[in-house]
PDB file of C-alpha atoms in Angstrom:
ATOM      1  CA  MET A 266     -29.296  -2.818 -10.014  1.00  0.00           C
ATOM      2  CA  SER A 267     -25.911  -4.189 -11.100  1.00  0.00           C
ATOM      3  CA  THR A 268     -22.865  -3.766  -8.881  1.00  0.00           C
ATOM      4  CA  GLN A 269     -20.402  -1.046  -9.861  1.00  0.00           C
ATOM      5  CA  TRP A 270     -16.664  -1.674  -9.407  1.00  0.00           C
ATOM      6  CA  LEU A 271     -13.558   0.460  -8.966  1.00  0.00           C
ATOM      7  CA  ALA A 272     -10.017  -0.957  -9.145  1.00  0.00           C
ATOM      8  CA  LEU A 273      -7.964   0.744  -6.418  1.00  0.00           C
ATOM      9  CA  LEU A 274      -5.100  -1.658  -7.100  1.00  0.00           C
ATOM     10  CA  GLY A 275      -4.517  -4.103  -9.958  1.00  0.00           C
ATOM     11  CA  ARG A 276      -6.494  -4.715 -13.121  1.00  0.00           C
ATOM     12  CA  PHE A 277      -9.800  -6.354 -13.913  1.00  0.00           C
ATOM     13  CA  GLU A 278     -11.994  -7.042 -16.918  1.00  0.00           C
ATOM     14  CA  GLU A 279     -15.759  -7.270 -16.832  1.00  0.00           C
ATOM     15  CA  GLU A 280     -17.319 -10.210 -18.643  1.00  0.00           C
ATOM     16  CA  PRO A 281     -21.069 -10.722 -19.119  1.00  0.00           C
ATOM     17  CA  ASP A 282     -21.335 -12.853 -15.964  1.00  0.00           C
ATOM     18  CA  ALA A 283     -18.058 -12.235 -14.113  1.00  0.00           C
ATOM     19  CA  ILE A 284     -15.420  -9.765 -13.005  1.00  0.00           C
ATOM     20  CA  VAL A 285     -11.952 -11.132 -13.782  1.00  0.00           C
ATOM     21  CA  PHE A 286      -8.727 -10.268 -11.961  1.00  0.00           C
ATOM     22  CA  LYS A 287      -5.858 -10.099 -14.439  1.00  0.00           C
ATOM     23  CA  GLY A 288      -3.034 -11.967 -12.762  1.00  0.00           C
ATOM     24  CA  GLY A 289       0.626 -11.852 -13.678  1.00  0.00           C
ATOM     25  CA  THR A 290       4.162 -11.382 -12.425  1.00  0.00           C
ATOM     26  CA  THR A 291       5.727  -8.111 -11.330  1.00  0.00           C
ATOM     27  CA  THR A 292       8.813  -6.684  -9.647  1.00  0.00           C
ATOM     28  CA  LEU A 293       8.505  -5.620  -6.021  1.00  0.00           C
ATOM     29  CA  GLN A 294       9.969  -2.411  -4.570  1.00  0.00           C
ATOM     30  CA  ASP A 295      12.998  -4.310  -3.263  1.00  0.00           C
ATOM     31  CA  GLY A 296      13.680  -5.690  -6.743  1.00  0.00           C
ATOM     32  CA  GLN A 297      12.444  -9.178  -5.954  1.00  0.00           C
ATOM     33  CA  PRO A 298       9.965 -10.934  -8.272  1.00  0.00           C
ATOM     34  CA  GLY A 299       6.344 -10.965  -7.150  1.00  0.00           C
ATOM     35  CA  PHE A 300       2.777 -11.377  -8.344  1.00  0.00           C
ATOM     36  CA  GLU A 301       0.030  -8.989  -9.300  1.00  0.00           C
ATOM     37  CA  VAL A 302      -2.311  -8.016  -6.472  1.00  0.00           C
ATOM     38  CA  ALA A 303      -5.697  -6.336  -6.738  1.00  0.00           C
ATOM     39  CA  ASN A 304      -8.159  -4.507  -4.551  1.00  0.00           C
ATOM     40  CA  PHE A 305     -11.574  -3.917  -6.127  1.00  0.00           C
ATOM     41  CA  VAL A 306     -14.194  -2.004  -4.129  1.00  0.00           C
ATOM     42  CA  SER A 307     -17.880  -1.869  -4.993  1.00  0.00           C
ATOM     43  CA  ASP A 308     -20.848   0.408  -4.458  1.00  0.00           C
ATOM     44  CA  GLN A 309     -22.303  -2.210  -2.085  1.00  0.00           C
ATOM     45  CA  TYR A 310     -22.075  -1.573   1.663  1.00  0.00           C
ATOM     46  CA  PHE A 311     -21.765  -4.248   4.333  1.00  0.00           C
ATOM     47  CA  GLY A 312     -21.600  -4.320   8.118  1.00  0.00           C
ATOM     48  CA  GLY A 313     -23.042  -7.717   8.912  1.00  0.00           C
ATOM     49  CA  GLY A 314     -25.040 -10.443   7.214  1.00  0.00           C
ATOM     50  CA  ARG A 315     -23.963 -12.582   4.257  1.00  0.00           C
ATOM     51  CA  ILE A 316     -21.500 -11.794   1.493  1.00  0.00           C
ATOM     52  CA  ARG A 317     -20.620 -14.323  -1.210  1.00  0.00           C
ATOM     53  CA  ALA A 318     -19.126 -14.973  -4.634  1.00  0.00           C
ATOM     54  CA  ASP A 319     -18.338 -17.915  -6.889  1.00  0.00           C
ATOM     55  CA  ILE A 320     -14.571 -18.036  -7.415  1.00  0.00           C
ATOM     56  CA  ARG A 321     -12.759 -19.771 -10.252  1.00  0.00           C
ATOM     57  CA  PHE A 322      -8.951 -19.864 -10.550  1.00  0.00           C
ATOM     58  CA  ARG A 323      -8.082 -19.826 -14.251  1.00  0.00           C
ATOM     59  CA  GLY A 324      -4.843 -21.641 -13.761  1.00  0.00           C
ATOM     60  CA  ARG A 325      -3.500 -22.344 -10.309  1.00  0.00           C
ATOM     61  CA  HIS A 326      -0.372 -21.416  -8.377  1.00  0.00           C
ATOM     62  CA  GLU A 327       0.460 -22.121  -4.745  1.00  0.00           C
ATOM     63  CA  ARG A 328       0.420 -18.369  -4.028  1.00  0.00           C
ATOM     64  CA  SER A 329      -2.888 -17.659  -5.775  1.00  0.00           C
ATOM     65  CA  ALA A 330      -5.556 -16.288  -3.439  1.00  0.00           C
ATOM     66  CA  ALA A 331      -8.944 -14.608  -3.690  1.00  0.00           C
ATOM     67  CA  GLY A 332     -10.810 -12.684  -1.016  1.00  0.00           C
ATOM     68  CA  LEU A 333     -14.155 -11.162  -0.124  1.00  0.00           C
ATOM     69  CA  ILE A 334     -13.600  -7.705   1.364  1.00  0.00           C
ATOM     70  CA  LEU A 335     -16.008  -7.407   4.304  1.00  0.00           C
ATOM     71  CA  PHE A 336     -15.082  -3.831   5.147  1.00  0.00           C
ATOM     72  CA  TYR A 337     -12.880  -1.253   3.420  1.00  0.00           C
ATOM     73  CA  GLN A 338     -11.757   2.036   4.958  1.00  0.00           C
ATOM     74  CA  PRO A 339     -10.793   4.594   2.277  1.00  0.00           C
ATOM     75  CA  GLN A 340      -8.832   6.879   4.636  1.00  0.00           C
ATOM     76  CA  SER A 341      -6.163   4.292   5.466  1.00  0.00           C
ATOM     77  CA  ALA A 342      -6.787   1.677   2.733  1.00  0.00           C
ATOM     78  CA  SER A 343      -7.271  -0.845   5.565  1.00  0.00           C
ATOM     79  CA  PHE A 344      -9.672  -3.734   5.065  1.00  0.00           C
ATOM     80  CA  VAL A 345     -10.994  -6.965   6.534  1.00  0.00           C
ATOM     81  CA  GLN A 346     -11.344  -9.979   4.276  1.00  0.00           C
ATOM     82  CA  ALA A 347     -12.287 -13.639   4.146  1.00  0.00           C
ATOM     83  CA  GLN A 348      -9.690 -15.306   1.918  1.00  0.00           C
ATOM     84  CA  LEU A 349      -9.683 -18.445  -0.201  1.00  0.00           C
ATOM     85  CA  GLY A 350      -6.251 -19.886  -0.928  1.00  0.00           C
ATOM     86  CA  GLY A 351      -2.828 -18.436  -0.269  1.00  0.00           C
ATOM     87  CA  PHE A 352      -1.239 -19.871   2.877  1.00  0.00           C
ATOM     88  CA  ALA A 353      -4.415 -21.784   3.886  1.00  0.00           C
ATOM     89  CA  LEU A 354      -7.606 -23.097   2.382  1.00  0.00           C
ATOM     90  CA  CYS A 355      -9.681 -20.429   4.181  1.00  0.00           C
ATOM     91  CA  SER A 356      -8.643 -17.559   6.411  1.00  0.00           C
ATOM     92  CA  VAL A 357      -9.873 -14.260   7.872  1.00  0.00           C
ATOM     93  CA  GLN A 358      -7.382 -11.390   7.817  1.00  0.00           C
ATOM     94  CA  THR A 359      -7.062  -7.663   8.334  1.00  0.00           C
ATOM     95  CA  TRP A 360      -4.749  -5.405   6.347  1.00  0.00           C
ATOM     96  CA  ALA A 361      -3.942  -2.424   8.565  1.00  0.00           C
ATOM     97  CA  GLY A 362      -0.886  -0.278   9.034  1.00  0.00           C
ATOM     98  CA  GLN A 363       1.096  -1.933   6.244  1.00  0.00           C
ATOM     99  CA  ARG A 364       0.804  -5.378   7.829  1.00  0.00           C
ATOM    100  CA  TRP A 365      -1.429  -8.433   7.769  1.00  0.00           C
ATOM    101  CA  ASN A 366      -3.171  -9.638  10.926  1.00  0.00           C
ATOM    102  CA  THR A 367      -4.469 -13.196  10.650  1.00  0.00           C
ATOM    103  CA  HIS A 368      -7.476 -13.849  12.899  1.00  0.00           C
ATOM    104  CA  GLY A 369      -7.931 -17.495  11.959  1.00  0.00           C
ATOM    105  CA  ALA A 370      -7.172 -20.064   9.249  1.00  0.00           C
ATOM    106  CA  ALA A 371      -8.193 -23.601   8.365  1.00  0.00           C
ATOM    107  CA  GLY A 372      -7.206 -26.287   5.870  1.00  0.00           C
ATOM    108  CA  PRO A 373      -4.295 -26.780   3.487  1.00  0.00           C
ATOM    109  CA  PRO A 374      -4.290 -24.588   0.347  1.00  0.00           C
ATOM    110  CA  ASN A 375      -3.328 -27.434  -1.978  1.00  0.00           C
ATOM    111  CA  GLN A 376      -6.939 -28.664  -2.021  1.00  0.00           C
ATOM    112  CA  LEU A 377      -7.870 -25.955  -4.531  1.00  0.00           C
ATOM    113  CA  GLN A 378      -7.893 -26.914  -8.193  1.00  0.00           C
ATOM    114  CA  PRO A 379      -7.724 -24.839 -11.401  1.00  0.00           C
ATOM    115  CA  ASP A 380     -10.888 -24.246 -13.436  1.00  0.00           C
ATOM    116  CA  VAL A 381     -13.186 -25.417 -10.640  1.00  0.00           C
ATOM    117  CA  THR A 382     -15.872 -23.042  -9.351  1.00  0.00           C
ATOM    118  CA  TYR A 383     -15.935 -22.614  -5.569  1.00  0.00           C
ATOM    119  CA  ALA A 384     -18.911 -21.098  -3.744  1.00  0.00           C
ATOM    120  CA  PHE A 385     -17.302 -18.885  -1.089  1.00  0.00           C
ATOM    121  CA  GLU A 386     -19.342 -17.120   1.603  1.00  0.00           C
ATOM    122  CA  ALA A 387     -18.882 -15.234   4.865  1.00  0.00           C
ATOM    123  CA  LEU A 388     -21.586 -14.805   7.503  1.00  0.00           C
ATOM    124  CA  VAL A 389     -20.842 -11.900   9.861  1.00  0.00           C
ATOM    125  CA  THR A 390     -22.704 -11.200  13.104  1.00  0.00           C
ATOM    126  CA  GLY A 391     -21.138  -8.528  15.308  1.00  0.00           C
ATOM    127  CA  SER A 392     -17.575  -9.750  15.949  1.00  0.00           C
ATOM    128  CA  ARG A 393     -18.190 -13.288  14.709  1.00  0.00           C
ATOM    129  CA  VAL A 394     -17.206 -14.363  11.182  1.00  0.00           C
ATOM    130  CA  MET A 395     -18.145 -17.783   9.811  1.00  0.00           C
ATOM    131  CA  VAL A 396     -16.656 -18.849   6.472  1.00  0.00           C
ATOM    132  CA  PHE A 397     -18.312 -21.387   4.178  1.00  0.00           C
ATOM    133  CA  LEU A 398     -16.857 -23.210   1.171  1.00  0.00           C
ATOM    134  CA  ASN A 399     -19.331 -24.951  -1.128  1.00  0.00           C
ATOM    135  CA  GLY A 400     -21.967 -24.694   1.595  1.00  0.00           C
ATOM    136  CA  VAL A 401     -19.805 -26.324   4.298  1.00  0.00           C
ATOM    137  CA  GLN A 402     -18.587 -24.266   7.248  1.00  0.00           C
ATOM    138  CA  ALA A 403     -14.792 -24.230   7.166  1.00  0.00           C
ATOM    139  CA  LEU A 404     -13.873 -21.586   9.734  1.00  0.00           C
ATOM    140  CA  GLU A 405     -15.242 -19.505  12.600  1.00  0.00           C
ATOM    141  CA  VAL A 406     -13.390 -16.615  14.226  1.00  0.00           C
ATOM    142  CA  ASN A 407     -14.189 -13.839  16.683  1.00  0.00           C
ATOM    143  CA  LEU A 408     -12.639 -10.560  15.574  1.00  0.00           C
ATOM    144  CA  PRO A 409     -11.117  -8.279  18.234  1.00  0.00           C
ATOM    145  CA  PHE A 410     -13.596  -5.600  17.131  1.00  0.00           C
ATOM    146  CA  SER A 411     -17.135  -5.341  15.787  1.00  0.00           C
ATOM    147  CA  LEU A 412     -17.122  -5.178  12.018  1.00  0.00           C
ATOM    148  CA  PRO A 413     -18.016  -1.604  11.008  1.00  0.00           C
ATOM    149  CA  ARG A 414     -20.280  -0.743   8.109  1.00  0.00           C
ATOM    150  CA  GLY A 415     -18.300   0.069   4.976  1.00  0.00           C
ATOM    151  CA  GLN A 416     -17.672  -0.748   1.342  1.00  0.00           C
ATOM    152  CA  ALA A 417     -17.581  -4.393   0.267  1.00  0.00           C
ATOM    153  CA  GLY A 418     -15.287  -5.651  -2.445  1.00  0.00           C
ATOM    154  CA  LEU A 419     -12.881  -8.247  -3.812  1.00  0.00           C
ATOM    155  CA  TRP A 420      -9.176  -8.925  -3.344  1.00  0.00           C
ATOM    156  CA  ALA A 421      -6.909 -11.142  -5.445  1.00  0.00           C
ATOM    157  CA  LEU A 422      -3.279 -12.212  -5.758  1.00  0.00           C
ATOM    158  CA  GLY A 423      -1.449 -14.441  -8.195  1.00  0.00           C
ATOM    159  CA  PRO A 424       0.182 -15.007 -11.554  1.00  0.00           C
ATOM    160  CA  THR A 425      -2.991 -16.211 -13.273  1.00  0.00           C
ATOM    161  CA  ASP A 426      -6.488 -14.842 -13.800  1.00  0.00           C
ATOM    162  CA  ILE A 427      -9.209 -15.321 -11.185  1.00  0.00           C
ATOM    163  CA  ALA A 428     -12.900 -14.981 -12.068  1.00  0.00           C
ATOM    164  CA  PHE A 429     -15.531 -13.794  -9.575  1.00  0.00           C
ATOM    165  CA  SER A 430     -19.217 -14.275 -10.340  1.00  0.00           C
ATOM    166  CA  GLY A 431     -22.491 -14.241  -8.420  1.00  0.00           C
ATOM    167  CA  PHE A 432     -21.234 -11.555  -6.025  1.00  0.00           C
ATOM    168  CA  SER A 433     -23.956 -10.562  -3.576  1.00  0.00           C
ATOM    169  CA  VAL A 434     -24.372  -8.792  -0.258  1.00  0.00           C
ATOM    170  CA  ILE A 435     -27.304  -9.565   2.027  1.00  0.00           C
ATOM    171  CA  ALA A 436     -27.232  -7.213   4.996  1.00  0.00           C
ATOM    172  CA  GLU A 437     -28.829  -8.041   8.327  1.00  0.00           C
ATOM    173  CA  THR A 438     -29.921  -5.751  11.128  1.00  0.00           C
ATOM    174  CA  PRO A 439     -27.067  -5.279  13.644  1.00  0.00           C
ATOM    175  CA  LYS A 440     -27.746  -6.234  17.251  1.00  0.00           C
ATOM    176  CA  LEU A 441     -27.602  -3.940  20.258  1.00  0.00           C
ATOM    177  CA  PHE A 442     -27.328  -5.955  23.466  1.00  0.00           C
ATOM    178  CA  VAL A 443     -28.538  -4.210  26.621  1.00  0.00           C
ATOM    179  CA  ILE A 444     -27.046  -4.996  30.027  1.00  0.00           C
ATOM    180  CA  MET A 445     -28.999  -3.785  33.048  1.00  0.00           C
ATOM    181  CA  GLN A 446     -30.785  -4.787  36.212  1.00  0.00           C
ATOM    182  CA  LEU A 447     -34.040  -6.487  35.194  1.00  0.00           C
ATOM    183  CA  SER A 448     -36.470  -4.594  37.424  1.00  0.00           C
ATOM    184  CA  PRO A 449     -38.303  -1.253  37.682  1.00  0.00           C
ATOM    185  CA  PRO A 450     -37.494   1.567  37.055  1.00  0.00           C
ATOM    186  CA  PHE A 451     -34.894   0.256  34.615  1.00  0.00           C
ATOM    187  CA  ASP A 452     -37.540  -1.656  32.664  1.00  0.00           C
ATOM    188  CA  ASP A 453     -39.099   1.713  31.776  1.00  0.00           C
ATOM    189  CA  LEU A 454     -35.720   3.055  30.655  1.00  0.00           C
ATOM    190  CA  PHE A 455     -35.310   0.014  28.416  1.00  0.00           C
ATOM    191  CA  GLU A 456     -38.800   0.229  26.898  1.00  0.00           C
ATOM    192  CA  ASP A 457     -39.172   4.010  26.628  1.00  0.00           C
ATOM    193  CA  VAL A 458     -35.624   5.154  25.785  1.00  0.00           C
ATOM    194  CA  ILE A 459     -33.082   2.496  24.816  1.00  0.00           C
ATOM    195  CA  THR A 460     -35.318   0.386  22.596  1.00  0.00           C
ATOM    196  CA  PRO A 461     -36.834   3.191  20.471  1.00  0.00           C
ATOM    197  CA  VAL A 462     -33.484   5.026  20.131  1.00  0.00           C
ATOM    198  CA  GLY A 463     -31.710   1.792  19.216  1.00  0.00           C
ATOM    199  CA  LYS A 464     -34.306   0.823  16.619  1.00  0.00           C
ATOM    200  CA  LYS A 465     -34.256   4.284  15.057  1.00  0.00           C
ATOM    201  CA  ALA A 466     -30.454   3.975  14.776  1.00  0.00           C
ATOM    202  CA  GLY A 467     -30.907   0.730  12.835  1.00  0.00           C
ATOM    203  CA  PHE A 468     -30.341  -1.866  15.564  1.00  0.00           C
ATOM    204  CA  GLU A 469     -32.234  -4.900  16.747  1.00  0.00           C
ATOM    205  CA  VAL A 470     -32.399  -4.309  20.513  1.00  0.00           C
ATOM    206  CA  ILE A 471     -32.050  -7.377  22.772  1.00  0.00           C
ATOM    207  CA  ARG A 472     -31.983  -7.844  26.537  1.00  0.00           C
ATOM    208  CA  ALA A 473     -31.075 -11.015  28.470  1.00  0.00           C
ATOM    209  CA  ASP A 474     -34.657 -11.770  29.471  1.00  0.00           C
ATOM    210  CA  GLN A 475     -35.647 -11.852  25.784  1.00  0.00           C
ATOM    211  CA  ILE A 476     -33.342 -14.782  24.953  1.00  0.00           C
ATOM    212  CA  ALA A 477     -35.467 -17.848  24.238  1.00  0.00           C
ATOM    213  CA  GLY A 478     -34.679 -21.562  24.204  1.00  0.00           C
ATOM    214  CA  PRO A 479     -32.781 -24.016  26.405  1.00  0.00           C
ATOM    215  CA  GLY A 480     -29.142 -23.551  27.331  1.00  0.00           C
ATOM    216  CA  VAL A 481     -26.771 -22.147  29.918  1.00  0.00           C
ATOM    217  CA  ILE A 482     -27.721 -18.528  30.641  1.00  0.00           C
ATOM    218  CA  ILE A 483     -24.173 -17.195  30.916  1.00  0.00           C
ATOM    219  CA  ALA A 484     -23.210 -18.900  27.635  1.00  0.00           C
ATOM    220  CA  ASP A 485     -26.210 -17.287  25.946  1.00  0.00           C
ATOM    221  CA  ILE A 486     -25.188 -13.872  27.282  1.00  0.00           C
ATOM    222  CA  GLU A 487     -21.591 -14.345  26.075  1.00  0.00           C
ATOM    223  CA  ARG A 488     -22.896 -15.279  22.621  1.00  0.00           C
ATOM    224  CA  GLN A 489     -25.188 -12.253  22.501  1.00  0.00           C
ATOM    225  CA  ILE A 490     -22.332  -9.911  23.437  1.00  0.00           C
ATOM    226  CA  ILE A 491     -20.048 -11.431  20.774  1.00  0.00           C
ATOM    227  CA  GLU A 492     -22.742 -11.235  18.101  1.00  0.00           C
ATOM    228  CA  ALA A 493     -23.784  -7.689  19.014  1.00  0.00           C
ATOM    229  CA  LYS A 494     -22.489  -4.720  17.082  1.00  0.00           C
ATOM    230  CA  ALA A 495     -22.523  -2.761  20.349  1.00  0.00           C
ATOM    231  CA  VAL A 496     -23.566  -2.937  23.994  1.00  0.00           C
ATOM    232  CA  VAL A 497     -25.476  -0.496  26.179  1.00  0.00           C
ATOM    233  CA  ALA A 498     -24.984  -1.008  29.924  1.00  0.00           C
ATOM    234  CA  GLU A 499     -26.982   0.694  32.696  1.00  0.00           C
ATOM    235  CA  ILE A 500     -24.691   0.580  35.748  1.00  0.00           C
ATOM    236  CA  THR A 501     -26.585   2.551  38.403  1.00  0.00           C
ATOM    237  CA  PRO A 502     -27.136  -0.330  40.880  1.00  0.00           C
ATOM    238  CA  ALA A 503     -24.061  -2.201  42.132  1.00  0.00           C
ATOM    239  CA  ASN A 504     -25.204  -5.387  40.409  1.00  0.00           C
ATOM    240  CA  PRO A 505     -22.468  -8.091  40.160  1.00  0.00           C
ATOM    241  CA  ASN A 506     -24.052  -9.687  37.071  1.00  0.00           C
ATOM    242  CA  VAL A 507     -24.153  -6.357  35.256  1.00  0.00           C
ATOM    243  CA  PHE A 508     -20.508  -5.595  36.029  1.00  0.00           C
ATOM    244  CA  TRP A 509     -19.383  -9.092  34.999  1.00  0.00           C
ATOM    245  CA  GLU A 510     -21.105  -8.660  31.637  1.00  0.00           C
ATOM    246  CA  VAL A 511     -19.602  -5.176  31.202  1.00  0.00           C
ATOM    247  CA  GLY A 512     -16.168  -6.628  31.974  1.00  0.00           C
ATOM    248  CA  TYR A 513     -16.651  -9.355  29.385  1.00  0.00           C
ATOM    249  CA  ALA A 514     -17.727  -6.807  26.765  1.00  0.00           C
ATOM    250  CA  HIS A 515     -14.635  -4.682  27.499  1.00  0.00           C
ATOM    251  CA  ALA A 516     -12.381  -7.763  27.404  1.00  0.00           C
ATOM    252  CA  ILE A 517     -13.433  -8.549  23.820  1.00  0.00           C
ATOM    253  CA  ARG A 518     -13.261  -4.849  22.839  1.00  0.00           C
ATOM    254  CA  LYS A 519     -16.973  -4.568  22.193  1.00  0.00           C
ATOM    255  CA  PRO A 520     -18.123  -0.941  21.759  1.00  0.00           C
ATOM    256  CA  THR A 521     -19.941  -0.271  25.032  1.00  0.00           C
ATOM    257  CA  VAL A 522     -22.040   2.727  26.008  1.00  0.00           C
ATOM    258  CA  LEU A 523     -22.225   3.113  29.792  1.00  0.00           C
ATOM    259  CA  ILE A 524     -25.176   4.987  31.273  1.00  0.00           C
ATOM    260  CA  ALA A 525     -26.070   5.772  34.881  1.00  0.00           C
ATOM    261  CA  GLN A 526     -28.238   8.063  36.968  1.00  0.00           C
ATOM    262  CA  SER A 527     -26.451  11.333  37.736  1.00  0.00           C
ATOM    263  CA  ASP A 528     -26.280  10.763  41.516  1.00  0.00           C
ATOM    264  CA  THR A 529     -24.631   7.327  41.173  1.00  0.00           C
ATOM    265  CA  LYS A 530     -21.408   6.695  43.113  1.00  0.00           C
ATOM    266  CA  LEU A 531     -19.393   4.908  40.447  1.00  0.00           C
ATOM    267  CA  PRO A 532     -16.959   2.086  41.300  1.00  0.00           C
ATOM    268  CA  PHE A 533     -13.282   2.928  40.809  1.00  0.00           C
ATOM    269  CA  ASP A 534     -12.881   0.446  37.919  1.00  0.00           C
ATOM    270  CA  VAL A 535     -15.438   2.194  35.681  1.00  0.00           C
ATOM    271  CA  SER A 536     -15.143   5.814  36.828  1.00  0.00           C
ATOM    272  CA  PRO A 537     -12.426   6.673  34.216  1.00  0.00           C
ATOM    273  CA  PHE A 538     -14.737   5.682  31.342  1.00  0.00           C
ATOM    274  CA  ARG A 539     -16.985   8.142  29.511  1.00  0.00           C
ATOM    275  CA  ILE A 540     -20.455   7.638  30.989  1.00  0.00           C
ATOM    276  CA  LEU A 541     -23.802   9.110  29.934  1.00  0.00           C
ATOM    277  CA  LEU A 542     -25.379  10.471  33.109  1.00  0.00           C
ATOM    278  CA  TYR A 543     -29.106  11.137  33.277  1.00  0.00           C
ATOM    279  CA  ASP A 544     -31.803  12.350  35.653  1.00  0.00           C
ATOM    280  CA  ASN A 545     -35.062  10.466  36.007  1.00  0.00           C
ATOM    281  CA  THR A 546     -37.064  13.464  34.730  1.00  0.00           C
ATOM    282  CA  ILE A 547     -38.641  14.579  31.455  1.00  0.00           C
ATOM    283  CA  GLY A 548     -35.584  16.733  30.709  1.00  0.00           C
ATOM    284  CA  GLY A 549     -33.283  13.890  31.726  1.00  0.00           C
ATOM    285  CA  LYS A 550     -35.051  11.556  29.296  1.00  0.00           C
ATOM    286  CA  ALA A 551     -34.418  13.929  26.395  1.00  0.00           C
ATOM    287  CA  LYS A 552     -30.760  14.270  27.365  1.00  0.00           C
ATOM    288  CA  ILE A 553     -30.090  10.524  27.534  1.00  0.00           C
ATOM    289  CA  GLU A 554     -31.919  10.003  24.235  1.00  0.00           C
ATOM    290  CA  GLU A 555     -29.729  12.575  22.482  1.00  0.00           C
ATOM    291  CA  GLY A 556     -26.510  11.226  24.002  1.00  0.00           C
ATOM    292  CA  LEU A 557     -27.377   7.648  23.118  1.00  0.00           C
ATOM    293  CA  ARG A 558     -28.240   8.615  19.523  1.00  0.00           C
ATOM    294  CA  LYS A 559     -24.834  10.247  19.063  1.00  0.00           C
ATOM    295  CA  HIS A 560     -22.914   7.294  20.484  1.00  0.00           C
ATOM    296  CA  LEU A 561     -24.769   4.744  18.355  1.00  0.00           C
ATOM    297  CA  ALA A 562     -24.243   6.796  15.194  1.00  0.00           C
ATOM    298  CA  VAL A 563     -20.469   6.735  15.775  1.00  0.00           C
ATOM    299  CA  ILE A 564     -20.433   3.014  16.569  1.00  0.00           C
ATOM    300  CA  GLN A 565     -22.109   2.102  13.287  1.00  0.00           C
ATOM    301  CA  THR A 566     -19.004   3.189  11.361  1.00  0.00           C
ATOM    302  CA  GLN A 567     -16.297   2.975  14.036  1.00  0.00           C
ATOM    303  CA  TRP A 568     -13.016   1.357  13.015  1.00  0.00           C
ATOM    304  CA  ALA A 569     -11.134   0.112  16.073  1.00  0.00           C
ATOM    305  CA  VAL A 570      -8.467  -2.381  15.066  1.00  0.00           C
ATOM    306  CA  GLY A 571      -5.206  -2.727  16.960  1.00  0.00           C
TER     307      GLY A 571
END
């Protein structure tokens, strides 16, 4: 099925093998000269995986830029994009609240040439965005939020036309990283409740003892938390490792669902947070399943940028 496009800002023309931004000059609200800008959203949805397009600047100006929109929020017109050109060769930015937030940039923009096709791609896993140009990784950034699932699209700026072709979205299953004491009865909670609920919500469910391969354990855990869309943490026992991992997840603003047995005396530092309490009974199992389902459904589309 071919991708359908809607121009929310700017103009485009569809050619047999490309969608073309119609660049040009314009007058800004303050009366100063400026360039055409465009925001094209598609019927493709993205929340992690690979998104790519071949980009060709038909003419070149130092301000010309083209972007892959990784997430678009219709309510506020906010979006996250990987950008080619502009103030840097490659960058990752968020447009939110009438301002740009730059999360990372690499390379000088003057490397780009007119009428040359550039293969531009972003690989997104949880909070991590890796940007590739012609198959070579140019940039890696960790966003201060997990990328939500939303519309994918294209962004462009400049006085000359820019052609996009080969646009594609390859989604991957988001990760749910589980933090808990690795012993009974919490193993049963993981196998019988968290894993099936997480999978039904569309997540790949991972726990620390399932990480394979050599390496430093704490570095592997940090990577899993960064690459996860969300975290579930069982905090019933006063386990220092569990609380360190919860603290790390909170520090990088990872959506975290805290759960604990109902008779748990919670430490002061976590007691203000919303916590799913459960009883180790048949009725308690149903309650924690329902609560976890609701939280994960919200997280899949949550937009939490500051």
